């Protein structure tokens, strides 16, 4: 077994040893050549992202990505609640990526760097990366679908300085083909009504969610309610793939 194959296998196994996590390796060049980097998103300027993560400059000569998928079940909405610049789910994934990078250097002499969430701050387009890592496929709802969890997961990535062997894309998993696609009618904003995702109505719906935060049920230091944004998940929760 080559040094890099061993490193890839151990890294993925280590990532998946954290509860509710799956992982795969993608080739960075392939991700940068994937559809999200080649299209001009509609209404890009319309979405005001408030994540407070710092911008990063990528490790020189980086060649691979570890893509981390964290299960986000229906009954754990808190993982997605946006509060003080981030979500609990994102913070958890970032912690896992930091511990993986801290392990990889002494274990395999390979440098790695957790990437931020936003592409504009040095993150990558995570759904494309997850497909290319062989973790699942894109669905009709414009979400990444995992065989076990459907779209009910969140993604993050670790940039890796060496070229590790990438996962194989899934070829025999085409869940939307035989599905009556309840995701399309579940979207009350009409973002999926043509059968193809349209960003502006979805972004407007999420803007409304932001304008109407909910009480998290946790009192702050002063005893005041802590208000959080509970983002719409209709297209995610309507998807029968994985079924939980
Ligand atoms: C900006 C953003 C938004 C914006 C704009 C979304 C958009 N799609 O344009 C807004 C705020 C509206 C939004 C909404 C939502 N988002 Co959002 N969003 C992002 C973010 C930061 C970047 C996405 C982006 O701009 N993509 C670029 C645009 C142009 O691409 P796109 O519309 O997604 O379409 C591309 C893909 O479909 C791809 N594609 C299509 N077919 C194929 C086939 C192959 C083989 C490949 C490789 C690629 C590919 O090509 C298309 C471009 O041509 C990512 C995190 C990240 N760093 O990637 C999260 C992310 C995509 N969002 C996520 C989620 C969950 C949501 C919401 C459900 C809201 C919520 N509760 O969080 C909705 C769902 C919308 C939907 N059905 O697509 C998750 C998706 C998880 C998953 N299972 O896929 C991500 C990955 C964040 C995370 N925490 O994990 N989001």
CSV table of C-alpha atoms and ligand atoms in Angstrom, one decimal:
chain,number,residue,atom,x,y,z
A,1,UNK,CA,0.0,0.0,0.0
A,2,UNK,CA,1.4,3.4,-0.9
A,3,UNK,CA,2.0,6.0,1.7
A,4,UNK,CA,-0.8,8.2,0.3
A,5,UNK,CA,-3.4,5.4,0.1
A,6,UNK,CA,-2.7,4.5,3.7
A,7,UNK,CA,-3.0,8.2,4.8
A,8,UNK,CA,-6.3,8.5,2.9
A,9,UNK,CA,-7.8,5.4,4.4
A,10,UNK,CA,-6.7,6.3,7.9
A,11,UNK,CA,-8.0,9.9,7.6
A,12,UNK,CA,-11.4,8.8,6.3
A,13,UNK,CA,-11.7,6.2,9.1
A,14,UNK,CA,-10.7,8.8,11.7
A,15,UNK,CA,-13.2,11.3,10.4
A,16,UNK,CA,-16.0,8.6,10.4
A,17,UNK,CA,-15.1,7.6,14.0
A,18,UNK,CA,-16.9,10.8,15.1
A,19,UNK,CA,-20.6,10.1,15.7
A,20,UNK,CA,-22.8,11.0,12.8
A,21,UNK,CA,-20.0,11.7,10.4
A,22,UNK,CA,-19.1,10.3,6.9
A,23,UNK,CA,-16.1,11.4,4.8
A,24,UNK,CA,-14.5,11.0,1.5
A,25,UNK,CA,-11.6,12.4,-0.5
A,26,UNK,CA,-12.0,14.6,-3.6
A,27,UNK,CA,-9.4,15.9,-6.1
A,28,UNK,CA,-9.2,19.7,-5.7
A,29,UNK,CA,-8.6,20.3,-9.4
A,30,UNK,CA,-11.8,18.3,-10.3
A,31,UNK,CA,-13.8,20.3,-7.8
A,32,UNK,CA,-12.5,23.6,-9.2
A,33,UNK,CA,-13.6,22.4,-12.6
A,34,UNK,CA,-17.1,21.2,-11.5
A,35,UNK,CA,-20.4,22.9,-12.4
A,36,UNK,CA,-20.6,25.3,-9.5
A,37,UNK,CA,-17.4,27.0,-10.5
A,38,UNK,CA,-18.5,27.2,-14.1
A,39,UNK,CA,-21.8,28.9,-13.8
A,40,UNK,CA,-22.9,32.4,-13.0
A,41,UNK,CA,-25.4,32.1,-10.1
A,42,UNK,CA,-28.6,34.0,-10.4
A,43,UNK,CA,-29.1,36.8,-7.9
A,44,UNK,CA,-25.7,36.2,-6.3
A,45,UNK,CA,-25.7,39.8,-4.8
A,46,UNK,CA,-29.1,39.3,-3.3
A,47,UNK,CA,-28.0,37.0,-0.5
A,48,UNK,CA,-26.4,38.7,2.5
A,49,UNK,CA,-24.3,36.0,4.3
A,50,UNK,CA,-23.7,36.8,7.9
A,51,UNK,CA,-21.3,33.9,8.8
A,52,UNK,CA,-18.5,35.3,10.9
A,53,UNK,CA,-15.7,33.0,9.8
A,54,UNK,CA,-12.4,34.4,8.9
A,55,UNK,CA,-11.1,34.4,5.3
A,56,UNK,CA,-8.2,32.1,4.6
A,57,UNK,CA,-5.4,31.9,2.0
A,58,UNK,CA,-5.0,28.3,0.8
A,59,UNK,CA,-2.0,26.1,1.6
A,60,UNK,CA,0.4,26.3,-1.3
A,61,UNK,CA,0.2,23.4,-3.7
A,62,UNK,CA,-2.9,21.9,-2.1
A,63,UNK,CA,-4.2,19.0,-4.2
A,64,UNK,CA,-7.0,17.2,-2.3
A,65,UNK,CA,-10.0,17.7,0.0
A,66,UNK,CA,-11.4,15.7,2.7
A,67,UNK,CA,-15.2,16.3,2.5
A,68,UNK,CA,-17.0,15.8,5.8
A,69,UNK,CA,-20.8,15.1,5.9
A,70,UNK,CA,-22.5,15.4,9.2
A,71,UNK,CA,-26.0,13.8,9.7
A,72,UNK,CA,-28.6,16.5,10.4
A,73,UNK,CA,-31.7,14.6,11.4
A,74,UNK,CA,-35.2,16.1,11.3
A,75,UNK,CA,-35.5,16.0,15.1
A,76,UNK,CA,-32.3,18.1,15.7
A,77,UNK,CA,-33.2,21.5,14.3
A,78,UNK,CA,-30.9,23.2,16.7
A,79,UNK,CA,-27.8,22.1,14.7
A,80,UNK,CA,-29.0,24.6,12.0
A,81,UNK,CA,-30.0,27.5,14.2
A,82,UNK,CA,-28.0,30.6,13.4
A,83,UNK,CA,-26.8,32.5,16.3
A,84,UNK,CA,-23.8,34.8,17.0
A,85,UNK,CA,-22.4,34.4,13.5
A,86,UNK,CA,-22.7,30.6,13.0
A,87,UNK,CA,-24.6,27.4,13.6
A,88,UNK,CA,-23.9,24.7,16.2
A,89,UNK,CA,-23.6,22.2,13.3
A,90,UNK,CA,-20.9,24.3,11.6
A,91,UNK,CA,-19.0,24.8,14.8
A,92,UNK,CA,-19.1,21.0,15.5
A,93,UNK,CA,-17.8,20.2,12.0
A,94,UNK,CA,-15.1,22.8,12.2
A,95,UNK,CA,-13.9,21.3,15.6
A,96,UNK,CA,-13.7,17.8,13.9
A,97,UNK,CA,-11.7,19.2,11.0
A,98,UNK,CA,-9.3,21.0,13.3
A,99,UNK,CA,-8.7,17.8,15.2
A,100,UNK,CA,-8.2,15.8,11.9
A,101,UNK,CA,-5.6,18.4,10.7
A,102,UNK,CA,-3.8,18.2,14.1
A,103,UNK,CA,-3.6,14.4,13.8
A,104,UNK,CA,-2.6,14.2,10.1
A,105,UNK,CA,0.6,16.2,10.4
A,106,UNK,CA,2.4,14.0,13.0
A,107,UNK,CA,0.8,10.8,11.8
A,108,UNK,CA,1.6,11.2,8.1
A,109,UNK,CA,3.7,14.4,7.7
A,110,UNK,CA,0.9,15.9,5.6
A,111,UNK,CA,-0.3,19.5,6.1
A,112,UNK,CA,-4.0,20.2,6.1
A,113,UNK,CA,-6.3,23.3,6.6
A,114,UNK,CA,-9.9,23.4,7.6
A,115,UNK,CA,-11.7,25.7,5.1
A,116,UNK,CA,-14.4,28.2,6.0
A,117,UNK,CA,-18.0,27.8,5.0
A,118,UNK,CA,-18.3,30.6,2.5
A,119,UNK,CA,-16.7,30.2,-0.9
A,120,UNK,CA,-16.0,34.0,-0.9
A,121,UNK,CA,-13.8,33.6,2.2
A,122,UNK,CA,-11.7,30.6,0.8
A,123,UNK,CA,-14.3,27.9,1.2
A,124,UNK,CA,-15.3,25.6,-1.7
A,125,UNK,CA,-18.6,24.6,-3.3
A,126,UNK,CA,-19.3,21.7,-1.0
A,127,UNK,CA,-22.0,19.8,-2.8
A,128,UNK,CA,-19.8,19.4,-5.9
A,129,UNK,CA,-17.0,18.3,-3.7
A,130,UNK,CA,-19.2,15.7,-1.9
A,131,UNK,CA,-20.3,14.2,-5.2
A,132,UNK,CA,-16.7,14.0,-6.5
A,133,UNK,CA,-15.6,12.4,-3.2
A,134,UNK,CA,-18.1,9.6,-4.0
A,135,UNK,CA,-20.3,10.3,-1.0
A,136,UNK,CA,-23.6,10.7,-2.9
A,137,UNK,CA,-25.3,12.4,-5.8
A,138,UNK,CA,-27.1,15.7,-6.6
A,139,UNK,CA,-30.9,15.6,-6.3
A,140,UNK,CA,-33.8,17.2,-8.1
A,141,UNK,CA,-34.1,19.6,-5.1
A,142,UNK,CA,-30.6,20.9,-5.8
A,143,UNK,CA,-29.3,19.3,-2.7
A,144,UNK,CA,-26.6,16.7,-2.2
A,145,UNK,CA,-28.2,13.3,-1.4
A,146,UNK,CA,-26.4,10.6,0.7
A,147,UNK,CA,-27.7,7.0,0.3
A,148,UNK,CA,-28.4,6.7,4.1
A,149,UNK,CA,-29.3,10.3,5.1
A,150,UNK,CA,-30.7,11.7,1.9
A,151,UNK,CA,-30.2,15.5,1.9
A,152,UNK,CA,-30.4,15.7,5.8
A,153,UNK,CA,-26.7,16.4,6.3
A,154,UNK,CA,-24.3,19.4,6.4
A,155,UNK,CA,-21.0,19.6,4.7
A,156,UNK,CA,-17.5,21.1,5.3
A,157,UNK,CA,-14.0,20.5,3.9
A,158,UNK,CA,-10.4,20.1,4.8
A,159,UNK,CA,-7.8,21.2,2.3
A,160,UNK,CA,-4.9,18.7,2.0
A,161,UNK,CA,-1.4,19.5,0.7
A,162,UNK,CA,-0.7,16.2,-0.9
A,163,UNK,CA,-2.6,14.3,-3.7
A,164,UNK,CA,-4.5,11.5,-1.9
A,165,UNK,CA,-6.4,8.9,-3.9
A,166,UNK,CA,-10.0,10.3,-4.5
A,167,UNK,CA,-13.2,8.4,-3.9
A,168,UNK,CA,-15.1,6.9,-6.9
A,169,UNK,CA,-18.3,8.7,-7.9
A,170,UNK,CA,-21.4,6.7,-7.1
A,171,UNK,CA,-22.8,5.3,-10.4
A,172,UNK,CA,-25.7,3.0,-9.3
A,173,UNK,CA,-27.5,5.5,-7.0
A,174,UNK,CA,-30.2,7.5,-8.9
A,175,UNK,CA,-32.9,8.0,-6.3
A,176,UNK,CA,-34.8,10.9,-8.1
A,177,UNK,CA,-35.5,8.8,-11.2
A,178,UNK,CA,-38.1,6.6,-9.6
A,179,UNK,CA,-39.4,9.2,-7.1
A,180,UNK,CA,-42.5,11.3,-7.5
A,181,UNK,CA,-40.4,14.2,-6.2
A,182,UNK,CA,-42.4,15.6,-3.3
A,183,UNK,CA,-39.6,18.2,-2.8
A,184,UNK,CA,-40.8,20.2,-5.8
A,185,UNK,CA,-44.2,20.9,-4.3
A,186,UNK,CA,-43.0,21.2,-0.7
A,187,UNK,CA,-41.2,24.4,-1.5
A,188,UNK,CA,-43.7,27.2,-0.7
A,189,UNK,CA,-41.5,29.9,-2.2
A,190,UNK,CA,-41.8,28.4,-5.7
A,191,UNK,CA,-38.0,27.9,-6.1
A,192,UNK,CA,-38.6,24.4,-7.4
A,193,UNK,CA,-41.8,24.8,-9.3
A,194,UNK,CA,-40.3,24.5,-12.7
A,195,UNK,CA,-38.5,21.4,-11.6
A,196,UNK,CA,-35.2,23.2,-11.6
A,197,UNK,CA,-33.9,25.2,-8.6
A,198,UNK,CA,-34.2,29.0,-8.8
A,199,UNK,CA,-32.2,30.9,-6.3
A,200,UNK,CA,-34.0,34.3,-5.9
A,201,UNK,CA,-37.3,33.0,-4.4
A,202,UNK,CA,-35.4,30.6,-2.1
A,203,UNK,CA,-33.1,33.5,-0.9
A,204,UNK,CA,-36.2,35.7,-0.4
A,205,UNK,CA,-37.8,33.0,1.8
A,206,UNK,CA,-34.6,32.7,3.9
A,207,UNK,CA,-34.4,36.5,4.2
A,208,UNK,CA,-37.9,36.3,5.8
A,209,UNK,CA,-36.7,33.5,8.2
A,210,UNK,CA,-33.8,35.9,9.2
A,211,UNK,CA,-36.2,38.7,9.7
A,212,UNK,CA,-38.3,36.6,12.1
A,213,UNK,CA,-36.0,34.9,14.6
A,214,UNK,CA,-37.5,32.4,17.0
A,215,UNK,CA,-36.9,31.9,20.8
A,216,UNK,CA,-34.3,29.1,21.2
A,217,UNK,CA,-35.7,28.3,24.7
A,218,UNK,CA,-32.3,29.1,26.3
A,219,UNK,CA,-32.1,32.2,28.4
A,220,UNK,CA,-29.1,34.5,27.9
A,221,UNK,CA,-26.8,35.8,30.7
A,222,UNK,CA,-29.2,38.6,31.3
A,223,UNK,CA,-32.2,36.2,31.3
A,224,UNK,CA,-33.4,37.6,28.0
A,225,UNK,CA,-34.5,35.0,25.4
A,226,UNK,CA,-31.8,34.0,22.9
A,227,UNK,CA,-33.2,34.5,19.4
A,228,UNK,CA,-32.0,32.3,16.6
A,229,UNK,CA,-32.8,32.0,12.8
A,230,UNK,CA,-34.5,28.7,12.0
A,231,UNK,CA,-33.8,28.4,8.3
A,232,UNK,CA,-36.4,26.7,6.0
A,233,UNK,CA,-35.7,23.0,5.3
A,234,UNK,CA,-38.8,22.1,3.3
A,235,UNK,CA,-37.0,20.7,0.3
A,236,UNK,CA,-34.7,18.7,2.6
A,237,UNK,CA,-37.4,17.3,4.9
A,238,UNK,CA,-39.8,16.4,2.0
A,239,UNK,CA,-37.2,14.1,0.4
A,240,UNK,CA,-37.9,10.4,1.0
A,241,UNK,CA,-34.3,9.3,0.3
A,242,UNK,CA,-32.8,7.8,3.5
A,243,UNK,CA,-36.2,8.4,5.2
A,244,UNK,CA,-34.8,9.7,8.5
B,1,LIG,C1,-24.9,30.4,-0.8
B,1,LIG,C2,-25.6,29.2,-0.3
B,1,LIG,C3,-27.0,29.3,-0.2
B,1,LIG,C4,-27.8,30.4,-0.9
B,1,LIG,C5,-27.9,30.2,-2.4
B,1,LIG,C6,-28.1,28.8,-2.8
B,1,LIG,C7,-27.9,28.4,-4.2
B,1,LIG,N1,-27.9,27.1,-4.5
B,1,LIG,O1,-27.6,29.2,-5.1
B,1,LIG,C8,-29.2,30.3,-0.1
B,1,LIG,C9,-29.1,31.2,1.1
B,1,LIG,C10,-30.4,30.7,-1.0
B,1,LIG,C11,-29.1,28.8,0.3
B,1,LIG,C12,-30.2,28.1,0.5
B,1,LIG,C13,-30.2,26.8,1.0
B,1,LIG,N2,-29.1,26.1,1.5
B,1,LIG,CO1,-27.3,26.7,1.1
B,1,LIG,N3,-25.5,27.1,0.8
B,1,LIG,C14,-24.9,28.1,0.2
B,1,LIG,C15,-23.4,27.9,0.1
B,1,LIG,C16,-22.7,28.8,1.1
B,1,LIG,C17,-22.9,28.1,-1.3
B,1,LIG,C18,-23.8,27.4,-2.4
B,1,LIG,C19,-23.6,28.1,-3.8
B,1,LIG,O2,-23.6,29.3,-3.9
B,1,LIG,N4,-23.5,27.3,-4.8
B,1,LIG,C20,-23.3,27.8,-6.1
B,1,LIG,C21,-24.5,27.8,-7.0
B,1,LIG,C22,-24.3,28.4,-8.3
B,1,LIG,O3,-24.8,26.4,-7.2
B,1,LIG,P1,-26.1,25.7,-7.0
B,1,LIG,O4,-27.3,26.5,-7.1
B,1,LIG,O5,-26.0,24.9,-5.8
B,1,LIG,O6,-26.1,24.7,-8.3
B,1,LIG,C23,-25.0,23.9,-8.6
B,1,LIG,C24,-25.1,22.5,-8.1
B,1,LIG,O7,-26.4,22.0,-8.2
B,1,LIG,C25,-24.2,21.8,-9.1
B,1,LIG,N5,-24.6,20.5,-9.6
B,1,LIG,C26,-25.8,20.2,-10.2
B,1,LIG,N6,-25.7,18.9,-10.7
B,1,LIG,C27,-24.5,18.5,-10.5
B,1,LIG,C28,-23.9,17.3,-10.8
B,1,LIG,C29,-22.5,17.0,-10.5
B,1,LIG,C30,-21.9,15.7,-10.9
B,1,LIG,C31,-21.8,18.0,-9.7
B,1,LIG,C32,-20.4,17.8,-9.4
B,1,LIG,C33,-22.4,19.2,-9.4
B,1,LIG,C34,-23.7,19.4,-9.8
B,1,LIG,O8,-24.1,22.6,-10.2
B,1,LIG,C35,-24.9,23.7,-10.1
B,1,LIG,C36,-24.3,24.9,-10.8
B,1,LIG,O9,-24.4,24.6,-12.2
B,1,LIG,C37,-23.3,26.3,0.4
B,1,LIG,C38,-22.1,26.0,1.3
B,1,LIG,C39,-20.9,25.8,0.3
B,1,LIG,N7,-19.7,26.3,0.7
B,1,LIG,O10,-21.0,25.2,-0.7
B,1,LIG,C40,-24.6,26.1,1.2
B,1,LIG,C41,-25.3,24.7,1.1
B,1,LIG,C42,-25.3,24.3,-0.3
B,1,LIG,N8,-26.7,25.0,1.6
B,1,LIG,C43,-27.2,24.1,2.2
B,1,LIG,C44,-28.6,24.1,2.6
B,1,LIG,C45,-29.0,22.9,3.6
B,1,LIG,C46,-29.5,25.1,2.2
B,1,LIG,C47,-31.0,25.2,2.5
B,1,LIG,C48,-31.8,23.9,2.7
B,1,LIG,C49,-31.3,26.1,3.7
B,1,LIG,C50,-30.8,25.7,5.0
B,1,LIG,N9,-31.7,25.2,5.9
B,1,LIG,O11,-29.6,25.7,5.3
B,1,LIG,C51,-31.4,25.9,1.2
B,1,LIG,C52,-31.6,24.9,0.1
B,1,LIG,C53,-31.6,25.5,-1.3
B,1,LIG,C54,-31.5,24.4,-2.4
B,1,LIG,N10,-32.5,23.6,-2.5
B,1,LIG,O12,-30.5,24.4,-3.2
B,1,LIG,C55,-26.3,22.9,2.4
B,1,LIG,C56,-26.7,21.8,1.5
B,1,LIG,C57,-26.6,20.4,2.1
B,1,LIG,C58,-27.0,19.3,1.1
B,1,LIG,N11,-27.5,18.2,1.5
B,1,LIG,O13,-26.9,19.6,-0.1
B,1,LIG,C59,-24.9,23.6,2.1
B,1,LIG,C60,-23.8,22.7,1.5
B,1,LIG,C61,-24.4,24.2,3.4
B,1,LIG,C62,-24.1,23.2,4.5
B,1,LIG,N12,-24.2,23.7,5.7
B,1,LIG,O14,-23.8,22.0,4.4
B,1,LIG,N13,-27.9,28.4,0.3
